Amino acid sequence: MEQILPALGVSVIVFISTNIDDILLLSAFFADPGFTARQVVAGQFLGMAALVLASVACALLAVRVPDGWIGLLGLAPLALGLRGLWALRRGPGADGDDDEKGDDDEKPPGGAARFKALAVASVTVANGGDNLGVYIPLFSSTPGHVPLHAAVFAVMTGALCALGHRLVHHPVLGSRIRRYGRAALPFVLIGLGLWILSDALALARPAG
């Protein structure tokens, strides 16, 4: 118990410090009527699971991700943002959202639903460069606590999704977030993608 409590505290602190910026992204996704809450939550959990599994693999294999390569993950949110911007330009219903609106939670998951959950997951992974930078050494130093860390991260991911959803439905802030969420999401994703891609500039520098 003496070892578990400190490890538990470390898990919580590490998760908050590496995922607090996801609140903005989750709120934007929840506010976009093209995404259902189920798709956003499923995508966030998939993305976090991928980050944890990748970190565990790198920790076990003592692999260090070279500088610059993580930055290439920025291509995912950039592509999604450009796609969303194109859909906004074409007008409502360009992505087939009108067919899904209001009925998604009652329909069995189809290809479009899976794609949107994977889209959220890809943004979560792309935004997780700092997660990998922290999780890999953490898992390497305390491999016995990896299951505990993973369990805490899962609970905290649920709490993060609940907080993002609550913000969108806040009696004061919610209406404004929902009003501008669909229009803002493509720009948020494009900005995030360009910011992450800036780390890939290291690949263009001569080795030395």
Short mmCIF file of C-alpha atoms in Angstrom, two decimals:
data_model
loop_
_atom_site.label_atom_id
_atom_site.label_comp_id
_atom_site.label_asym_id
_atom_site.label_seq_id
_atom_site.Cartn_x
_atom_site.Cartn_y
_atom_site.Cartn_z
CA MET A 1 0.00 0.00 0.00
CA GLU A 2 2.89 2.35 0.79
CA GLN A 3 4.14 1.95 -2.78
CA ILE A 4 0.72 2.07 -4.45
CA LEU A 5 -0.41 5.42 -3.03
CA PRO A 6 2.60 7.39 -4.33
CA ALA A 7 2.30 5.63 -7.71
CA LEU A 8 -1.40 6.54 -7.78
CA GLY A 9 -0.55 10.19 -7.15
CA VAL A 10 2.07 10.12 -9.88
CA SER A 11 -0.46 8.66 -12.32
CA VAL A 12 -2.98 11.41 -11.64
CA ILE A 13 -0.39 14.20 -11.89
CA VAL A 14 1.11 12.78 -15.09
CA PHE A 15 -2.28 12.42 -16.73
CA ILE A 16 -3.43 15.93 -15.86
CA SER A 17 -0.15 17.53 -16.96
CA THR A 18 -0.14 15.75 -20.33
CA ASN A 19 -3.85 15.88 -21.17
CA ILE A 20 -5.21 19.16 -19.82
CA ASP A 21 -5.03 20.65 -23.33
CA ASP A 22 -7.45 17.97 -24.56
CA ILE A 23 -10.29 19.85 -22.86
CA LEU A 24 -10.37 22.37 -25.72
CA LEU A 25 -10.41 19.65 -28.37
CA LEU A 26 -13.04 17.56 -26.60
CA SER A 27 -15.28 20.60 -26.12
CA ALA A 28 -14.96 21.44 -29.82
CA PHE A 29 -15.83 17.86 -30.81
CA PHE A 30 -18.79 17.70 -28.41
CA ALA A 31 -20.06 21.04 -29.73
CA ASP A 32 -19.91 19.89 -33.36
CA PRO A 33 -23.29 18.35 -34.28
CA GLY A 34 -21.50 16.16 -36.81
CA PHE A 35 -20.12 14.09 -33.92
CA THR A 36 -22.18 12.25 -31.32
CA ALA A 37 -21.04 12.09 -27.70
CA ARG A 38 -20.55 8.33 -28.12
CA GLN A 39 -18.17 8.84 -31.05
CA VAL A 40 -16.14 11.46 -29.18
CA VAL A 41 -15.82 9.36 -26.03
CA ALA A 42 -14.97 6.20 -27.97
CA GLY A 43 -12.37 8.07 -30.01
CA GLN A 44 -10.76 9.60 -26.93
CA PHE A 45 -10.49 6.21 -25.24
CA LEU A 46 -9.08 4.61 -28.42
CA GLY A 47 -6.51 7.37 -28.76
CA MET A 48 -5.42 7.13 -25.15
CA ALA A 49 -5.21 3.33 -25.39
CA ALA A 50 -2.99 3.66 -28.46
CA LEU A 51 -0.70 6.12 -26.65
CA VAL A 52 -0.40 3.85 -23.61
CA LEU A 53 0.25 0.72 -25.71
CA ALA A 54 2.85 2.53 -27.81
CA SER A 55 4.54 3.80 -24.65
CA VAL A 56 4.56 0.32 -23.10
CA ALA A 57 6.06 -1.16 -26.26
CA CYS A 58 8.77 1.50 -26.43
CA ALA A 59 9.52 1.10 -22.73
CA LEU A 60 9.83 -2.69 -22.97
CA LEU A 61 12.01 -2.49 -26.08
CA ALA A 62 14.02 0.46 -24.73
CA VAL A 63 13.15 2.39 -27.90
CA ARG A 64 13.55 6.15 -28.08
CA VAL A 65 11.44 7.92 -30.66
CA PRO A 66 13.80 10.11 -32.75
CA ASP A 67 13.28 13.86 -32.66
CA GLY A 68 11.03 15.10 -35.41
CA TRP A 69 9.16 11.89 -36.21
CA ILE A 70 6.44 12.52 -33.64
CA GLY A 71 5.85 15.87 -35.32
CA LEU A 72 4.66 14.07 -38.45
CA LEU A 73 1.57 13.03 -36.48
CA GLY A 74 0.39 16.58 -37.05
CA LEU A 75 -0.66 15.53 -40.55
CA ALA A 76 -3.73 13.80 -39.06
CA PRO A 77 -5.41 16.83 -37.43
CA LEU A 78 -4.30 19.03 -40.32
CA ALA A 79 -6.03 16.75 -42.85
CA LEU A 80 -9.16 16.52 -40.71
CA GLY A 81 -9.23 20.28 -40.25
CA LEU A 82 -8.90 20.92 -43.98
CA ARG A 83 -11.66 18.37 -44.64
CA GLY A 84 -13.90 20.09 -42.10
CA LEU A 85 -13.14 23.49 -43.60
CA TRP A 86 -14.11 22.19 -47.04
CA ALA A 87 -17.36 20.80 -45.62
CA LEU A 88 -18.16 24.19 -44.04
CA ARG A 89 -17.57 25.89 -47.37
CA ARG A 90 -19.94 23.49 -49.12
CA GLY A 91 -22.65 24.14 -46.55
CA PRO A 92 -24.77 22.06 -44.16
CA GLY A 93 -25.17 18.40 -45.00
CA ALA A 94 -21.98 18.27 -47.09
CA ASP A 95 -20.61 15.46 -44.94
CA GLY A 96 -23.90 13.64 -44.67
CA ASP A 97 -24.36 14.86 -41.12
CA ASP A 98 -28.03 15.62 -41.66
CA ASP A 99 -28.76 11.92 -42.04
CA GLU A 100 -27.14 11.13 -38.72
CA LYS A 101 -28.20 14.08 -36.62
CA GLY A 102 -30.31 13.13 -33.64
CA ASP A 103 -30.47 9.45 -34.55
CA ASP A 104 -26.89 8.26 -34.20
CA ASP A 105 -27.24 7.02 -30.66
CA GLU A 106 -30.16 4.78 -31.69
CA LYS A 107 -28.54 3.29 -34.78
CA PRO A 108 -26.04 0.44 -34.84
CA PRO A 109 -22.53 1.78 -35.45
CA GLY A 110 -21.83 2.01 -39.16
CA GLY A 111 -18.85 2.95 -41.27
CA ALA A 112 -19.42 6.69 -40.83
CA ALA A 113 -19.68 6.35 -37.05
CA ARG A 114 -16.50 4.29 -36.88
CA PHE A 115 -14.69 6.79 -39.10
CA LYS A 116 -15.62 9.67 -36.82
CA ALA A 117 -14.52 7.79 -33.69
CA LEU A 118 -11.21 7.02 -35.44
CA ALA A 119 -10.93 10.68 -36.45
CA VAL A 120 -11.15 11.72 -32.79
CA ALA A 121 -8.66 8.98 -31.88
CA SER A 122 -6.19 10.18 -34.51
CA VAL A 123 -6.32 13.73 -33.13
CA THR A 124 -5.79 12.40 -29.60
CA VAL A 125 -2.74 10.44 -30.73
CA ALA A 126 -1.37 13.34 -32.78
CA ASN A 127 -1.72 15.62 -29.77
CA GLY A 128 0.02 13.03 -27.59
CA GLY A 129 3.67 13.74 -28.34
CA ASP A 130 4.19 15.01 -24.80
CA ASN A 131 2.35 11.94 -23.51
CA LEU A 132 4.88 9.63 -25.16
CA GLY A 133 7.75 11.74 -23.87
CA VAL A 134 6.51 11.28 -20.30
CA TYR A 135 4.91 7.83 -20.39
CA ILE A 136 7.88 5.99 -21.90
CA PRO A 137 10.40 6.90 -19.16
CA LEU A 138 7.71 6.46 -16.49
CA PHE A 139 6.88 2.95 -17.67
CA SER A 140 10.58 2.13 -18.09
CA SER A 141 11.43 3.16 -14.52
CA THR A 142 8.50 1.36 -12.86
CA PRO A 143 7.34 -1.49 -15.12
CA GLY A 144 5.47 -3.15 -12.26
CA HIS A 145 3.16 -0.15 -11.95
CA VAL A 146 2.14 -0.05 -15.63
CA PRO A 147 -1.26 -1.75 -14.99
CA LEU A 148 -1.98 0.77 -12.21
CA HIS A 149 -1.00 3.71 -14.43
CA ALA A 150 -3.15 2.35 -17.26
CA ALA A 151 -6.16 1.93 -14.96
CA VAL A 152 -5.81 5.46 -13.59
CA PHE A 153 -5.44 6.87 -17.10
CA ALA A 154 -8.65 5.09 -18.13
CA VAL A 155 -10.61 6.55 -15.20
CA MET A 156 -9.14 10.01 -15.80
CA THR A 157 -9.98 9.80 -19.50
CA GLY A 158 -13.61 9.20 -18.57
CA ALA A 159 -13.49 12.17 -16.19
CA LEU A 160 -11.92 14.34 -18.91
CA CYS A 161 -14.68 13.41 -21.37
CA ALA A 162 -17.32 14.15 -18.73
CA LEU A 163 -15.78 17.56 -18.08
CA GLY A 164 -15.63 18.42 -21.79
CA HIS A 165 -19.26 17.33 -22.25
CA ARG A 166 -20.29 19.32 -19.17
CA LEU A 167 -18.67 22.48 -20.54
CA VAL A 168 -20.62 22.19 -23.78
CA HIS A 169 -23.88 21.83 -21.83
CA HIS A 170 -23.06 24.48 -19.22
CA PRO A 171 -26.08 26.79 -18.69
CA VAL A 172 -23.95 29.90 -19.35
CA LEU A 173 -21.08 28.80 -21.59
CA GLY A 174 -22.74 25.88 -23.34
CA SER A 175 -24.90 27.79 -25.81
CA ARG A 176 -21.94 29.83 -27.05
CA ILE A 177 -19.68 26.81 -27.36
CA ARG A 178 -22.33 24.89 -29.30
CA ARG A 179 -23.07 27.90 -31.52
CA TYR A 180 -19.49 28.27 -32.67
CA GLY A 181 -18.22 24.72 -32.14
CA ARG A 182 -18.79 23.42 -35.67
CA ALA A 183 -17.22 26.48 -37.29
CA ALA A 184 -14.30 26.58 -34.86
CA LEU A 185 -13.34 22.89 -34.94
CA PRO A 186 -11.64 22.91 -38.39
CA PHE A 187 -9.53 25.93 -37.43
CA VAL A 188 -8.60 24.36 -34.09
CA LEU A 189 -7.52 21.16 -35.87
CA ILE A 190 -5.56 23.04 -38.55
CA GLY A 191 -3.78 25.13 -35.90
CA LEU A 192 -3.02 22.02 -33.85
CA GLY A 193 -1.73 20.17 -36.90
CA LEU A 194 0.61 23.00 -37.91
CA TRP A 195 1.85 23.36 -34.34
CA ILE A 196 2.64 19.64 -34.07
CA LEU A 197 4.22 19.59 -37.54
CA SER A 198 6.60 22.35 -36.48
CA ASP A 199 8.40 19.70 -34.39
CA ALA A 200 9.10 17.77 -37.61
CA LEU A 201 11.45 20.57 -38.73
CA ALA A 202 14.12 18.66 -36.80
CA LEU A 203 14.13 16.11 -39.63
CA ALA A 204 15.29 18.80 -42.06
CA ARG A 205 18.29 19.76 -39.94
CA PRO A 206 21.61 18.18 -40.89
CA ALA A 207 22.73 15.46 -38.55
CA GLY A 208 25.61 16.47 -36.41
#
